[in-house]
Short mmCIF file of C-alpha atoms in Angstrom, two decimals:
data_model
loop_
_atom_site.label_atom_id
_atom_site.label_comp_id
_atom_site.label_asym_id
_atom_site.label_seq_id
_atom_site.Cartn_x
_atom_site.Cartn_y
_atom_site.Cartn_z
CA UNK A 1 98.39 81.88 81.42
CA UNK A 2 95.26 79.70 80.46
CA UNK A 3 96.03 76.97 77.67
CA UNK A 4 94.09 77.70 74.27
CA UNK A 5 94.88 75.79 70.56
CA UNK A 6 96.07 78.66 69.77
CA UNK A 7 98.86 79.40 72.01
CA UNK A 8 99.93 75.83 71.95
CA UNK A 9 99.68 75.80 67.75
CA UNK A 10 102.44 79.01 68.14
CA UNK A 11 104.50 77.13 70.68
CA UNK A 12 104.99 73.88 68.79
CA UNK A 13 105.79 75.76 65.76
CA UNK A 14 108.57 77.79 67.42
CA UNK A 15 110.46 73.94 68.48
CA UNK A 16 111.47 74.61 65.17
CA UNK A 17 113.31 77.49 65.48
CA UNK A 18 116.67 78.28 64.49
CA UNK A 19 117.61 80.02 67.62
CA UNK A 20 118.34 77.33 70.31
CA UNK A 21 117.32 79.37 73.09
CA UNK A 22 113.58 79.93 71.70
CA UNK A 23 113.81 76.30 70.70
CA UNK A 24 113.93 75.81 74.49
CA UNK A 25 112.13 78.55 75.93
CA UNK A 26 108.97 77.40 73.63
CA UNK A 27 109.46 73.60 75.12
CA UNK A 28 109.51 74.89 78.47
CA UNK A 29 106.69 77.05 77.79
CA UNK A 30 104.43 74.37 76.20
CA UNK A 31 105.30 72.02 78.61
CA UNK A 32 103.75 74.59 81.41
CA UNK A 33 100.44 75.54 79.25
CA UNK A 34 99.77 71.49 78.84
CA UNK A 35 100.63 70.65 82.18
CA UNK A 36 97.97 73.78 83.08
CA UNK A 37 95.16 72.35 80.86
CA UNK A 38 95.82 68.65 82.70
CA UNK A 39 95.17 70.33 86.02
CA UNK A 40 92.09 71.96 84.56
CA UNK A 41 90.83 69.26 83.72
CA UNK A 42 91.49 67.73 86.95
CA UNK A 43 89.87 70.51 88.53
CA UNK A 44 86.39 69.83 85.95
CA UNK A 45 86.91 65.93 87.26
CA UNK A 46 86.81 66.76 90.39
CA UNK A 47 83.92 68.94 90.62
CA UNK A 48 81.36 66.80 88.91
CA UNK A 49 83.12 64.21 90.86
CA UNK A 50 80.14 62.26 93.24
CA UNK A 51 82.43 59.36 94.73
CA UNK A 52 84.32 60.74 98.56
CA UNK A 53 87.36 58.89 97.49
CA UNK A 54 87.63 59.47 93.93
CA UNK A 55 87.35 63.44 95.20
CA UNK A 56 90.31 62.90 97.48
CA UNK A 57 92.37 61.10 94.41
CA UNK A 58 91.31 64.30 92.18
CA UNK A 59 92.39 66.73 94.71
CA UNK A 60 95.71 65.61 96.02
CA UNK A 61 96.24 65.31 91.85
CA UNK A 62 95.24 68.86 90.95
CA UNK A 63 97.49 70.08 94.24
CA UNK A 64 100.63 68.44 92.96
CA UNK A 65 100.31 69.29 89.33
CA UNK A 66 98.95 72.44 90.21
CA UNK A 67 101.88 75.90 89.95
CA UNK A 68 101.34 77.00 93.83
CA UNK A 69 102.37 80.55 93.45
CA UNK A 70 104.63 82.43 95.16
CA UNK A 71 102.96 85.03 96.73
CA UNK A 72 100.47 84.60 99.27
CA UNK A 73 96.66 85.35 97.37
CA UNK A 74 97.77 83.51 94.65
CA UNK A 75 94.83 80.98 95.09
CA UNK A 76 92.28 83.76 94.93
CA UNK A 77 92.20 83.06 91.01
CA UNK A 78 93.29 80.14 88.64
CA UNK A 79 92.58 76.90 88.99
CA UNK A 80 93.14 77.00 92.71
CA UNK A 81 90.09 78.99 92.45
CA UNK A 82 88.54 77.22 90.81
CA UNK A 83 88.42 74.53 93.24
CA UNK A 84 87.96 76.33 95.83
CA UNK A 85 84.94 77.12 94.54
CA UNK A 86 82.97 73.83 94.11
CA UNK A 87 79.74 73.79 95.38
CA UNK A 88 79.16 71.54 98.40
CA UNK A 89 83.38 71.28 99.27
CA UNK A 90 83.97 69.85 102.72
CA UNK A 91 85.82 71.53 104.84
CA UNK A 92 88.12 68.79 105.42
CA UNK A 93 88.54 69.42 101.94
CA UNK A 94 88.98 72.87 102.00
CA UNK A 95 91.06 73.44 105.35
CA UNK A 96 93.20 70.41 103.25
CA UNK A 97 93.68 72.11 99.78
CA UNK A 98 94.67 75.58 101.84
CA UNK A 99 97.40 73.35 103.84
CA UNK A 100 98.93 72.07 100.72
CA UNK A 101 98.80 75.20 98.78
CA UNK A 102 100.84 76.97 101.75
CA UNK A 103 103.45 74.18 101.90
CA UNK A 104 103.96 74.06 98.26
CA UNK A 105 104.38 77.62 98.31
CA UNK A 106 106.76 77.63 101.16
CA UNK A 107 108.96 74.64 99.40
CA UNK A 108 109.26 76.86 95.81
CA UNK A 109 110.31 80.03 97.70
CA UNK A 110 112.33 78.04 99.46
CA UNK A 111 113.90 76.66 96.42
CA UNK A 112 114.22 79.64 94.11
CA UNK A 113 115.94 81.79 97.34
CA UNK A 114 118.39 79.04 96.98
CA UNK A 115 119.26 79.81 93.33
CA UNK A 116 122.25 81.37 91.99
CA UNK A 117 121.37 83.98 89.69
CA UNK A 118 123.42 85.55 86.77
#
């Protein structure tokens, strides 16, 4: 879900809630939408981005912020689109971005099989 004033205006509002659990669920939730809008704007960084190292900083930033998915396609839209479609990306760059995506995928699947669940 794309940030938007909005959907964060909503969110803050229901911290207020008497119901704990909403009280939490919107924290969580707003929490994930800003943390979305910080890689976005990572992403905008790094495409107008004209200095090689700078680039690297901005991508390796993006990837760890960035949610990874948990099904494979997951980058075909998003902001891991988004970055994959800068104009002019290396493929050093690109093969790079792909390798992290996978792992971070791999490492949240991993994780969440190892849940307990109710």
């Amino acid at each position: 879900m794309r940030w938007s004033p909005d959907l964060d205006d909503a969110l803050y509002a229901l911290r207020r809630d008497e119901d704990w659990f909403a009280r939490e669920s919107a924290w969580q939730a707003l929490e994930k939408l800003r943390l979305q809008r910080e890689v976005d704007r990572l992403i905008s960084a790094f495409r107008s981005e004209t200095d090689h190292a700078r680039r690297w900083s901005l991508l390796d930033a993006a990837q760890d912020l960035g949610h990874p998915g948990v099904v494979d396609g997951y980058g075909r839209f998003g902001w891991f689109a988004a970055l994959m479609e800068t104009e002019g990306l290396p493929y050093s760059m690109r093969k790079y971005a792909l390798k992290r995506l996978k792992e971070r995928r791999e490492a949240l699947i991993k994780k969440l099989e190892g849940r307990k669940r109710d």
